[in-house]
């Protein structure tokens, strides 16, 4: 990486994104020079750097032009990197990545402040791992060069491996090995796919890893299918989509609080982000072909994740399985692929990061006091920890999507968008026809709303309510000021997003609209049904009576309505 | 058919409206966050003050509404809540003539119950938390009734569910109470599931608008409903039934009523406010709000009427044998809401709202009265251990008696007018070319008979006869002055509240006149749907009939329970067992839903996840890799000749494949 070449004519853009990406890792290098014994310095400096990164990321939002589809021109960076391969160091941010990037810079300092007490051994290495991880995550979110993306993508793995492997629980080795093997298997196939695409760009000029070049490739259906499978596997394992999810509960349970929060908060989103950013626009026809399978697996994930969560006796495992269920909703939003559902999916990625991140933080806080995660070891602690209980119930409500909280905003957009895609079901449609399948699946998905309430409230009841059965819990200390300060921003976000979701989705609208231009290509493959013909014949209005509005293609926002 | 101008009215900006909603929220936040540091007096001042102020502001706004041209409404748009794709939902509120009635009932009865609570809860250590929850409930309820579109209504709808959950489980150290709260929340969520699906379908057909009123008669849900009624009546029926399922959750109707009796675990004023006067009637309000949709579906309306009638009877029969004072009232509530649902189902929207209002008065009074009794007897709730309390609790006794007369339907108490209006509609209202639903009428009348009986059984056993509890409790039994006067106000309303809806033949039905802009189109004009008898003779005859029924019920109760030696309950009779065990519905749900769900969850975890996915596939493939590795070790034996052979064979194989297969 030689940034001095930025003076070359081919280079352009602002330094902001690069600064965001490199500031954490530079901080990590600095920390390496401070003696290992000075743990206070490591903690303080680490948190300071993370806060600085957050402050530095605010211009991403303030300077964001919501009317621009695609990467923001103001923050685009493109400098030469490995000229021999046509790989460039190019970064960009758009409506799809901006909120997840901000969530990353927002959550990292909270973890570094919040995990101060929990981590006692190898503090320096812990802080360094966290900072390197932040660099990797931001890099993967900003990269617009596929080789660069892949580099950052794999770079995320190492600190995460160390987080679980060094600071994890008793069974941490098993969990790390499973986590690493699972993810590496997925990513290696993606690398093959990236190289294939790279070679393919060579047919129309100098071979390049630039995402834009790959977007304009003309790929055959077979090619798309294989490439989508390669990319998709990497992303879907990360999500994780049922049945590729079993690494997650182990990783979550063994990871220290910091690891769980970052895993739930950001890392899982890399899967859904990757799908939206790369897999769908690069291979839309393949997305259409795979849609039924992904849809069914997503909805199975919603229901199955909830059921398995209900059967857990370990709080952390329960929350981990709830992630499987929640990410199923995000996947549903992506696979339904309407403007509404994709905006909802992006919002829900942030929401899940906030809510589940907050849940893991809270679970971590009580774990530090009791050193147990078993639900049966608790009971009645609402009496001894009233503030903790209040916060936990608020986060629970957000997790089960109570209107007014962020969880509802995301789920509502996703589900209403999914219905918009699924309806109208033409008469005589079979279960394999998309409208019928999508309608049935979306209705099943809505039951997740009830199942979520069942497993979360059962857990809340058993942990917080009833008499105090375990005498050790009678005198638990309620949250300290530091813990309250760590939780406050998360709780605030729950309500801010819940009440003003439009302030968040409006940044994503233009980019999602641009994404929606591939929708017809998905539909052609996916909607093998009567509806396809009806749409083609323009006779839809007679079969799907909708109130006096212009004919439109589902998912694309219609122009201003005129009566 | 796509004309909805008859539902179009002008909006007027209201600046007070947001404050009506925000004040209780503010009270909840203050008491919730800092209540522990406040004195009890400050907590009461914030808790009661916020609601009473909201009541005063509401009164001002309703007076302003009454001065506007008929049918116009007050509204305020706060901000755009959702805007994505074609979806556009504002966070906006309105007071029209329908929500005005709800507003007055909710803030009025709410204020009284807040005042009552300062006495009832004064020794509870969770005093501030209690008022925080109660204020939060008021806030949610106001969102529900003042929401200008379906989604804002839904925020309130789920919000009251949350508050109900928190308040039922208020004494959370008792696991049974916490379980009751959870049951309420989850049962309601099942209804909400249907509500949501209905909303999504409407969103598809309405191009993203969920407003209750269109602008200038165009757009909004009325037009969507008219359009669907015209072009896709099947879909309209489906949507109506989905919303009705939502209503059965919140308004405790068959099949989702099971949470309400358990909800009595909460403090008694909560039962009065949430589980009698306000929240549980939300389903009726919602259907009245969507009258333009429900009225268009004959099938859905029939389902509504039949389910309402069956619920009314079913719950009333269970109420006949219960011995817990609050349980009797709980089943009575389920039954009375059944009457309101019947009214909606037969097209009597005015009657439904009328009964909703009078029921709020007398049932709140009854619950608060039971609270007064329970408070006086140190949390004794078994009526077999009561009796003769009229000597100790005179105010409670008189107000309770008045409310019993009202609910039984004795002239000229409030319940008499509203119940008779419902029965009159059930007996005579019909659509063009079809007959009135006599089945619904007959079932309702039988339910009314049961009502009179179990209410007076309750009254006689509690207040008349000899005291049957222990002496110590009797000696300490007394009334709290601060709890008395809400009772008196409510009893007053239960006495005179019915005069706003005098029988039709007098042509002085003030409530019907007030609601004319909302419901009038259903009965008159070119879009009229329902026809009612205009015969004064028939109306008077029906009325006399129901008075007779009420007297008969009271007479039965008198004969059985107004005597020295109380009758032994026939505990061994099959019908008594059936009723005591509430028709075994809870057991049925447990066997059919709860246990299978647990079993499935456990199966998914133990077998599918751990054994199959993780065991067989994930670790299995790892083992396979290990085994293959072991096998391959055979090839890596250091024999160069063997390597070369393998390379040659491999290349040859590749060439063959390339040559012939590609």
Short mmCIF file of C-alpha atoms in Angstrom, two decimals, chain A residues 38-481:
data_model
loop_
_atom_site.label_atom_id
_atom_site.label_comp_id
_atom_site.label_asym_id
_atom_site.label_seq_id
_atom_site.Cartn_x
_atom_site.Cartn_y
_atom_site.Cartn_z
CA UNK A 38 0.23 0.08 31.50
CA UNK A 39 -3.24 -1.27 31.04
CA UNK A 40 -4.94 1.98 31.98
CA UNK A 41 -3.10 3.74 29.19
CA UNK A 42 -4.09 1.08 26.70
CA UNK A 43 -7.70 1.24 27.72
CA UNK A 44 -7.83 5.02 27.76
CA UNK A 45 -5.96 5.47 24.52
CA UNK A 46 -7.94 2.76 22.75
CA UNK A 47 -11.23 4.33 23.75
CA UNK A 48 -9.97 7.77 22.78
CA UNK A 49 -8.96 6.60 19.33
CA UNK A 50 -12.32 4.92 18.84
CA UNK A 51 -14.13 8.09 19.91
CA UNK A 52 -11.97 10.09 17.50
CA UNK A 53 -12.89 7.74 14.69
CA UNK A 54 -16.53 8.23 15.56
CA UNK A 55 -16.19 12.01 15.54
CA UNK A 56 -14.34 11.80 12.26
CA UNK A 57 -17.18 9.73 10.79
CA UNK A 58 -19.81 12.36 11.50
CA UNK A 59 -18.99 14.27 8.30
CA UNK A 60 -20.04 11.12 6.43
CA UNK A 61 -23.57 11.97 7.51
CA UNK A 62 -23.48 15.76 7.54
CA UNK A 63 -21.89 15.84 4.10
CA UNK A 64 -24.20 13.17 2.73
CA UNK A 65 -26.15 14.18 -0.34
CA UNK A 66 -29.26 12.02 -0.20
CA UNK A 67 -30.22 12.85 -3.77
CA UNK A 68 -27.14 11.17 -5.22
CA UNK A 69 -27.57 7.54 -6.20
CA UNK A 70 -24.42 5.49 -5.90
CA UNK A 71 -21.18 6.45 -4.23
CA UNK A 72 -20.98 9.94 -2.84
CA UNK A 73 -18.70 11.94 -5.13
CA UNK A 74 -17.53 14.10 -2.23
CA UNK A 75 -15.88 11.26 -0.36
CA UNK A 76 -14.80 9.05 -3.25
CA UNK A 77 -11.15 8.06 -3.17
CA UNK A 78 -9.33 6.32 -5.97
CA UNK A 79 -5.57 5.89 -5.98
CA UNK A 80 -3.39 3.34 -7.64
CA UNK A 81 -2.38 0.41 -5.53
CA UNK A 82 -1.16 -2.74 -7.27
CA UNK A 83 -0.85 -1.61 -10.84
CA UNK A 84 0.37 -4.99 -12.02
CA UNK A 85 -3.05 -6.51 -11.32
CA UNK A 86 -5.16 -3.49 -12.09
CA UNK A 87 -6.16 -3.37 -8.44
CA UNK A 88 -6.74 0.11 -7.11
CA UNK A 89 -7.14 1.49 -3.67
CA UNK A 90 -10.59 2.89 -4.16
CA UNK A 91 -13.09 3.67 -1.47
CA UNK A 92 -16.60 5.02 -1.55
CA UNK A 93 -19.68 5.30 0.58
CA UNK A 94 -23.32 5.31 -0.48
CA UNK A 95 -26.76 4.90 1.00
CA UNK A 96 -26.30 1.18 1.42
CA UNK A 97 -23.14 1.40 3.49
CA UNK A 98 -23.37 4.75 5.26
CA UNK A 99 -25.49 3.67 8.22
CA UNK A 100 -23.67 0.43 8.82
CA UNK A 101 -20.37 2.32 8.71
CA UNK A 102 -21.69 4.83 11.22
CA UNK A 103 -22.98 2.00 13.38
CA UNK A 104 -19.46 0.55 13.33
CA UNK A 105 -17.81 3.76 14.45
CA UNK A 106 -20.59 4.24 17.01
CA UNK A 107 -20.48 0.83 18.61
CA UNK A 108 -16.70 0.34 18.74
CA UNK A 109 -16.04 3.10 21.31
CA UNK A 110 -19.01 1.92 23.37
CA UNK A 111 -17.47 -1.54 23.50
CA UNK A 112 -14.04 -0.22 24.38
CA UNK A 113 -15.54 1.85 27.17
CA UNK A 114 -17.99 -0.82 28.26
CA UNK A 115 -15.59 -3.75 28.24
CA UNK A 116 -12.99 -2.06 30.40
CA UNK A 117 -13.70 -4.20 33.39
CA UNK A 118 -14.61 -7.43 31.72
CA UNK A 119 -11.25 -7.92 30.05
CA UNK A 120 -8.44 -8.31 32.55
CA UNK A 121 -5.80 -10.32 30.79
CA UNK A 122 -3.77 -9.13 27.81
CA UNK A 123 -5.44 -5.76 27.73
CA UNK A 124 -3.07 -4.35 25.16
CA UNK A 125 -3.69 -7.16 22.72
CA UNK A 126 -7.41 -6.86 23.27
CA UNK A 127 -7.50 -3.18 22.44
CA UNK A 128 -5.26 -3.71 19.43
CA UNK A 129 -7.49 -6.50 18.16
CA UNK A 130 -10.54 -4.30 18.48
CA UNK A 131 -8.92 -1.45 16.59
CA UNK A 132 -7.64 -3.68 13.81
CA UNK A 133 -11.11 -5.15 13.57
CA UNK A 134 -12.57 -1.69 13.16
CA UNK A 135 -10.17 -0.95 10.33
CA UNK A 136 -11.11 -4.19 8.62
CA UNK A 137 -14.84 -3.61 8.97
CA UNK A 138 -14.71 -0.04 7.70
CA UNK A 139 -12.42 -1.09 4.89
CA UNK A 140 -14.80 -3.85 3.79
CA UNK A 141 -17.71 -1.41 3.89
CA UNK A 142 -15.96 1.29 1.89
CA UNK A 143 -14.00 -0.79 -0.61
CA UNK A 144 -15.13 -0.48 -4.21
CA UNK A 145 -12.33 -2.55 -5.58
CA UNK A 146 -13.01 -6.26 -5.28
CA UNK A 147 -9.49 -7.26 -4.34
CA UNK A 148 -9.38 -4.58 -1.69
CA UNK A 149 -12.76 -5.72 -0.44
CA UNK A 150 -11.58 -9.28 -0.23
CA UNK A 151 -8.49 -8.22 1.66
CA UNK A 152 -10.49 -6.39 4.30
CA UNK A 153 -13.08 -9.14 4.37
CA UNK A 154 -10.47 -11.73 5.32
CA UNK A 155 -8.77 -9.26 7.63
CA UNK A 156 -11.91 -9.17 9.80
CA UNK A 157 -11.41 -12.83 10.55
CA UNK A 158 -8.10 -12.58 12.40
CA UNK A 159 -8.99 -10.21 15.24
CA UNK A 160 -12.33 -11.95 15.66
CA UNK A 161 -10.52 -15.27 15.87
CA UNK A 162 -8.28 -13.83 18.58
CA UNK A 163 -11.17 -12.21 20.45
CA UNK A 164 -12.93 -15.51 20.85
CA UNK A 165 -9.82 -17.64 21.14
CA UNK A 166 -8.03 -15.60 23.82
CA UNK A 167 -10.75 -13.85 25.82
CA UNK A 168 -13.50 -16.37 25.28
CA UNK A 169 -15.21 -18.89 27.55
CA UNK A 170 -14.32 -22.47 28.41
CA UNK A 171 -15.12 -24.03 25.09
CA UNK A 172 -13.51 -21.26 23.07
CA UNK A 173 -11.14 -23.35 20.99
CA UNK A 174 -13.92 -25.44 19.51
CA UNK A 175 -15.91 -22.29 18.77
CA UNK A 176 -13.02 -20.49 17.07
CA UNK A 177 -12.04 -23.38 14.90
CA UNK A 178 -15.63 -23.82 13.78
CA UNK A 179 -16.01 -20.09 13.14
CA UNK A 180 -12.80 -19.86 11.12
CA UNK A 181 -13.29 -22.97 9.03
CA UNK A 182 -16.87 -22.08 8.26
CA UNK A 183 -16.06 -18.56 7.13
CA UNK A 184 -12.89 -19.45 5.27
CA UNK A 185 -14.64 -22.13 3.24
CA UNK A 186 -17.16 -19.53 2.15
CA UNK A 187 -14.68 -16.79 1.40
CA UNK A 188 -12.26 -18.92 -0.60
CA UNK A 189 -14.98 -19.68 -3.10
CA UNK A 190 -15.69 -15.98 -3.27
CA UNK A 191 -12.04 -15.37 -4.09
CA UNK A 192 -12.32 -17.79 -6.98
CA UNK A 193 -15.39 -15.86 -8.12
CA UNK A 194 -13.59 -12.53 -7.86
CA UNK A 195 -10.66 -13.84 -9.92
CA UNK A 196 -13.05 -15.16 -12.54
CA UNK A 197 -14.69 -11.76 -12.80
CA UNK A 198 -11.27 -10.12 -12.95
CA UNK A 199 -10.25 -12.29 -15.88
CA UNK A 200 -13.57 -11.58 -17.50
CA UNK A 201 -12.97 -7.83 -17.42
CA UNK A 202 -9.85 -8.51 -19.45
CA UNK A 203 -12.03 -9.37 -22.44
CA UNK A 204 -13.14 -5.75 -22.76
CA UNK A 205 -9.95 -3.87 -21.90
CA UNK A 206 -7.29 -3.97 -19.26
CA UNK A 207 -8.26 -6.47 -16.57
CA UNK A 208 -9.40 -4.76 -13.42
CA UNK A 209 -10.78 -5.45 -9.97
CA UNK A 210 -12.92 -2.32 -10.03
CA UNK A 211 -16.50 -3.03 -9.00
CA UNK A 212 -17.89 -0.69 -11.66
CA UNK A 213 -16.05 -2.59 -14.40
CA UNK A 214 -17.44 -5.86 -13.15
CA UNK A 215 -20.94 -4.43 -13.05
CA UNK A 216 -20.88 -3.80 -16.77
CA UNK A 217 -19.87 -7.35 -17.62
CA UNK A 218 -22.19 -9.40 -19.71
CA UNK A 219 -22.42 -12.76 -17.98
CA UNK A 220 -24.20 -15.86 -19.22
CA UNK A 221 -26.86 -17.48 -17.08
CA UNK A 222 -24.60 -20.42 -16.22
CA UNK A 223 -21.75 -18.13 -15.28
CA UNK A 224 -24.03 -16.06 -13.12
CA UNK A 225 -25.34 -19.14 -11.38
CA UNK A 226 -21.88 -20.38 -10.39
CA UNK A 227 -20.61 -16.95 -9.45
CA UNK A 228 -23.70 -16.20 -7.40
CA UNK A 229 -23.26 -19.49 -5.62
CA UNK A 230 -19.64 -18.65 -4.83
CA UNK A 231 -20.36 -15.14 -3.58
CA UNK A 232 -23.64 -16.12 -2.00
CA UNK A 233 -22.15 -18.91 0.08
CA UNK A 234 -19.60 -16.53 1.62
CA UNK A 235 -22.25 -13.97 2.42
CA UNK A 236 -24.98 -16.34 3.53
CA UNK A 237 -22.68 -18.11 5.96
CA UNK A 238 -21.87 -14.75 7.47
CA UNK A 239 -25.54 -13.74 7.78
CA UNK A 240 -26.07 -16.62 8.80
CA UNK A 241 -28.84 -18.13 6.77
CA UNK A 242 -30.41 -21.38 7.90
CA UNK A 243 -28.89 -24.05 7.71
CA UNK A 244 -25.44 -22.42 7.77
CA UNK A 245 -25.99 -20.93 11.19
CA UNK A 246 -24.60 -23.41 13.69
CA UNK A 247 -21.26 -21.62 14.02
CA UNK A 248 -23.05 -18.58 15.40
CA UNK A 249 -24.42 -19.83 18.73
CA UNK A 250 -21.04 -21.34 19.60
CA UNK A 251 -19.13 -18.24 18.60
CA UNK A 252 -21.52 -15.98 20.49
CA UNK A 253 -21.57 -18.06 23.62
CA UNK A 254 -17.81 -18.42 23.86
CA UNK A 255 -16.97 -14.87 22.78
CA UNK A 256 -16.42 -12.22 25.43
CA UNK A 257 -19.06 -9.48 25.57
CA UNK A 258 -17.04 -7.30 23.24
CA UNK A 259 -16.84 -10.08 20.68
CA UNK A 260 -20.54 -10.86 20.88
CA UNK A 261 -21.52 -7.24 20.49
CA UNK A 262 -19.29 -6.69 17.48
CA UNK A 263 -20.36 -10.01 15.98
CA UNK A 264 -24.06 -9.26 16.34
CA UNK A 265 -23.71 -5.55 15.77
CA UNK A 266 -21.57 -5.43 12.66
CA UNK A 267 -20.05 -8.66 11.44
CA UNK A 268 -23.33 -10.42 10.63
CA UNK A 269 -24.38 -7.42 8.61
CA UNK A 270 -21.37 -7.94 6.37
CA UNK A 271 -23.23 -10.88 4.87
CA UNK A 272 -26.41 -9.03 4.07
CA UNK A 273 -24.39 -6.00 3.02
CA UNK A 274 -22.31 -8.08 0.65
CA UNK A 275 -25.42 -9.53 -0.95
CA UNK A 276 -26.93 -6.13 -1.55
CA UNK A 277 -23.71 -4.47 -2.64
CA UNK A 278 -22.19 -7.17 -4.81
CA UNK A 279 -24.12 -10.36 -5.36
CA UNK A 280 -27.48 -8.89 -6.37
CA UNK A 281 -26.39 -6.18 -8.81
CA UNK A 282 -23.61 -8.32 -10.31
CA UNK A 283 -25.78 -11.37 -10.89
CA UNK A 284 -29.44 -10.30 -10.98
CA UNK A 285 -30.68 -13.18 -13.13
CA UNK A 286 -29.00 -15.65 -10.82
CA UNK A 287 -30.56 -13.84 -7.89
CA UNK A 288 -33.89 -14.38 -9.59
CA UNK A 289 -33.18 -18.07 -10.00
CA UNK A 290 -32.01 -18.49 -6.41
CA UNK A 291 -34.75 -16.30 -4.95
CA UNK A 292 -37.25 -19.06 -4.15
CA UNK A 293 -34.62 -21.08 -2.29
CA UNK A 294 -33.28 -18.08 -0.39
CA UNK A 295 -36.80 -16.95 0.43
CA UNK A 296 -37.76 -20.31 1.87
CA UNK A 297 -34.54 -20.59 3.86
CA UNK A 298 -34.95 -17.06 5.22
CA UNK A 299 -38.45 -17.75 6.43
CA UNK A 300 -37.40 -21.08 7.89
CA UNK A 301 -34.69 -19.11 9.64
CA UNK A 302 -37.21 -16.70 11.11
CA UNK A 303 -39.43 -19.42 12.52
CA UNK A 304 -36.76 -21.99 13.29
CA UNK A 305 -34.45 -19.45 14.94
CA UNK A 306 -37.30 -18.34 17.15
CA UNK A 307 -38.27 -21.89 18.10
CA UNK A 308 -34.73 -22.90 18.93
CA UNK A 309 -34.28 -19.68 20.90
CA UNK A 310 -37.37 -20.64 22.88
CA UNK A 311 -35.75 -23.95 23.83
CA UNK A 312 -32.53 -22.40 25.17
CA UNK A 313 -31.55 -22.41 28.81
CA UNK A 314 -28.56 -20.12 28.24
CA UNK A 315 -29.25 -16.41 27.89
CA UNK A 316 -26.48 -15.79 25.41
CA UNK A 317 -27.46 -18.72 23.23
CA UNK A 318 -31.03 -17.49 23.27
CA UNK A 319 -29.97 -14.08 22.02
CA UNK A 320 -27.72 -15.74 19.44
CA UNK A 321 -30.60 -17.74 18.01
CA UNK A 322 -32.77 -14.65 18.07
CA UNK A 323 -30.20 -13.19 15.69
CA UNK A 324 -30.81 -16.04 13.29
CA UNK A 325 -34.50 -15.16 13.40
CA UNK A 326 -33.98 -11.42 13.01
CA UNK A 327 -31.51 -11.75 10.19
CA UNK A 328 -34.12 -13.90 8.48
CA UNK A 329 -36.27 -10.77 8.32
CA UNK A 330 -33.42 -8.80 6.75
CA UNK A 331 -32.98 -11.56 4.18
CA UNK A 332 -36.70 -11.52 3.46
CA UNK A 333 -36.45 -7.81 2.77
CA UNK A 334 -33.57 -8.35 0.37
CA UNK A 335 -35.10 -11.24 -1.49
CA UNK A 336 -38.49 -9.51 -1.87
CA UNK A 337 -36.49 -6.71 -3.45
CA UNK A 338 -38.89 -3.80 -3.47
CA UNK A 339 -37.90 -0.25 -2.66
CA UNK A 340 -39.67 -0.49 0.68
CA UNK A 341 -38.38 -3.88 1.69
CA UNK A 342 -34.77 -3.13 0.83
CA UNK A 343 -34.84 0.21 2.64
CA UNK A 344 -36.38 -1.72 5.52
CA UNK A 345 -33.70 -4.38 5.31
CA UNK A 346 -30.94 -1.77 5.50
CA UNK A 347 -32.67 -0.10 8.42
CA UNK A 348 -33.15 -3.45 10.10
CA UNK A 349 -29.44 -4.22 9.80
CA UNK A 350 -28.79 -1.10 11.86
CA UNK A 351 -31.66 -1.92 14.20
CA UNK A 352 -30.45 -5.40 14.84
CA UNK A 353 -27.00 -4.04 15.55
CA UNK A 354 -28.43 -1.63 18.09
CA UNK A 355 -30.92 -3.95 19.76
CA UNK A 356 -28.97 -7.18 19.80
CA UNK A 357 -25.78 -5.30 20.53
CA UNK A 358 -27.52 -3.73 23.51
CA UNK A 359 -28.85 -7.12 24.62
CA UNK A 360 -25.37 -8.63 24.57
CA UNK A 361 -24.00 -5.65 26.48
CA UNK A 362 -26.68 -6.06 29.13
CA UNK A 363 -26.16 -9.79 29.35
CA UNK A 364 -22.44 -9.11 29.70
CA UNK A 365 -23.07 -6.67 32.54
CA UNK A 366 -25.06 -9.12 34.59
CA UNK A 367 -22.61 -11.91 33.73
CA UNK A 368 -19.80 -9.88 35.24
CA UNK A 369 -21.75 -9.93 38.50
CA UNK A 370 -22.94 -13.51 38.58
CA UNK A 371 -20.61 -15.41 36.21
CA UNK A 372 -23.46 -17.50 34.93
CA UNK A 373 -25.51 -17.45 31.77
CA UNK A 374 -28.00 -20.09 32.81
CA UNK A 375 -31.55 -18.77 32.99
CA UNK A 376 -32.36 -21.02 35.93
CA UNK A 377 -29.61 -19.40 38.00
CA UNK A 378 -31.57 -16.16 37.83
CA UNK A 379 -35.15 -15.32 38.81
CA UNK A 380 -36.60 -12.26 40.48
CA UNK A 381 -33.63 -9.99 39.88
CA UNK A 382 -35.99 -7.13 38.99
CA UNK A 383 -36.09 -6.58 42.72
CA UNK A 384 -32.35 -6.14 43.14
CA UNK A 385 -31.60 -4.45 39.80
CA UNK A 386 -34.50 -2.16 38.87
CA UNK A 387 -32.59 0.08 36.43
CA UNK A 388 -31.04 -2.89 34.70
CA UNK A 389 -34.52 -4.42 34.43
CA UNK A 390 -36.00 -1.27 32.92
CA UNK A 391 -33.27 -1.11 30.28
CA UNK A 392 -33.54 -4.80 29.53
CA UNK A 393 -37.30 -4.55 29.03
CA UNK A 394 -36.91 -1.56 26.72
CA UNK A 395 -34.39 -3.45 24.61
CA UNK A 396 -36.64 -6.52 24.67
CA UNK A 397 -39.51 -4.43 23.33
CA UNK A 398 -37.26 -3.14 20.59
CA UNK A 399 -36.21 -6.68 19.78
CA UNK A 400 -39.79 -7.90 19.48
CA UNK A 401 -40.74 -4.92 17.36
CA UNK A 402 -43.03 -2.84 19.51
CA UNK A 403 -44.26 0.15 17.49
CA UNK A 404 -42.40 3.29 18.46
CA UNK A 405 -39.14 1.39 18.73
CA UNK A 406 -36.65 0.80 15.94
CA UNK A 407 -37.53 -2.88 15.63
CA UNK A 408 -41.02 -2.12 14.44
CA UNK A 409 -39.87 0.42 11.87
CA UNK A 410 -37.61 -2.10 10.19
CA UNK A 411 -39.97 -5.05 10.35
CA UNK A 412 -42.88 -3.00 9.11
CA UNK A 413 -41.00 -1.75 6.07
CA UNK A 414 -39.69 -5.20 5.28
CA UNK A 415 -43.02 -6.98 5.67
CA UNK A 416 -45.12 -4.38 3.91
CA UNK A 417 -42.57 -4.31 1.10
CA UNK A 418 -42.59 -8.09 0.92
CA UNK A 419 -46.38 -8.13 0.60
CA UNK A 420 -46.12 -5.51 -2.09
CA UNK A 421 -43.84 -7.84 -4.00
CA UNK A 422 -45.88 -10.96 -3.33
CA UNK A 423 -49.39 -9.72 -4.03
CA UNK A 424 -51.30 -9.99 -6.24
CA UNK A 425 -51.70 -13.77 -6.44
CA UNK A 426 -53.33 -14.64 -9.75
CA UNK A 427 -56.03 -17.30 -9.73
CA UNK A 428 -54.69 -20.78 -10.29
CA UNK A 429 -51.15 -19.99 -9.13
CA UNK A 430 -49.39 -23.00 -7.66
CA UNK A 431 -47.10 -22.99 -4.65
CA UNK A 432 -44.04 -22.92 -6.91
CA UNK A 433 -45.22 -19.75 -8.59
CA UNK A 434 -43.49 -16.77 -7.08
CA UNK A 435 -46.54 -14.73 -6.02
CA UNK A 436 -48.06 -17.67 -4.20
CA UNK A 437 -44.80 -18.79 -2.66
CA UNK A 438 -43.91 -15.27 -1.61
CA UNK A 439 -47.35 -14.64 -0.14
CA UNK A 440 -47.35 -17.85 1.85
CA UNK A 441 -43.80 -17.30 3.04
CA UNK A 442 -44.42 -13.70 4.04
CA UNK A 443 -47.47 -14.69 6.04
CA UNK A 444 -45.39 -17.33 7.82
CA UNK A 445 -42.73 -14.69 8.39
CA UNK A 446 -45.26 -12.47 10.16
CA UNK A 447 -45.75 -15.20 12.75
CA UNK A 448 -42.22 -14.39 13.82
CA UNK A 449 -43.81 -11.39 15.52
CA UNK A 450 -45.64 -13.72 17.91
CA UNK A 451 -42.79 -16.19 18.32
CA UNK A 452 -40.41 -13.34 19.14
CA UNK A 453 -42.68 -12.21 21.94
CA UNK A 454 -42.90 -15.76 23.24
CA UNK A 455 -39.22 -16.50 23.63
CA UNK A 456 -38.16 -13.03 24.73
CA UNK A 457 -40.90 -12.55 27.30
CA UNK A 458 -40.47 -16.07 28.68
CA UNK A 459 -36.81 -15.32 29.20
CA UNK A 460 -37.54 -11.94 30.78
CA UNK A 461 -40.06 -13.53 33.11
CA UNK A 462 -37.74 -16.30 34.22
CA UNK A 463 -34.77 -14.00 34.70
CA UNK A 464 -36.40 -10.95 36.21
CA UNK A 465 -39.74 -11.90 37.71
CA UNK A 466 -40.97 -14.28 40.37
CA UNK A 467 -39.38 -14.66 43.76
CA UNK A 468 -35.60 -14.52 44.10
CA UNK A 469 -34.76 -18.21 44.10
CA UNK A 470 -31.00 -17.91 44.21
CA UNK A 471 -29.90 -16.13 47.42
CA UNK A 472 -26.81 -14.81 45.66
CA UNK A 473 -29.05 -12.66 43.51
CA UNK A 474 -30.65 -10.85 46.43
CA UNK A 475 -27.91 -8.26 46.69
CA UNK A 476 -26.79 -7.78 43.13
CA UNK A 477 -25.53 -4.27 42.49
CA UNK A 478 -27.57 -2.29 40.01
CA UNK A 479 -25.86 -0.69 37.02
CA UNK A 480 -22.97 1.64 37.74
CA UNK A 481 -22.79 5.12 36.26
#
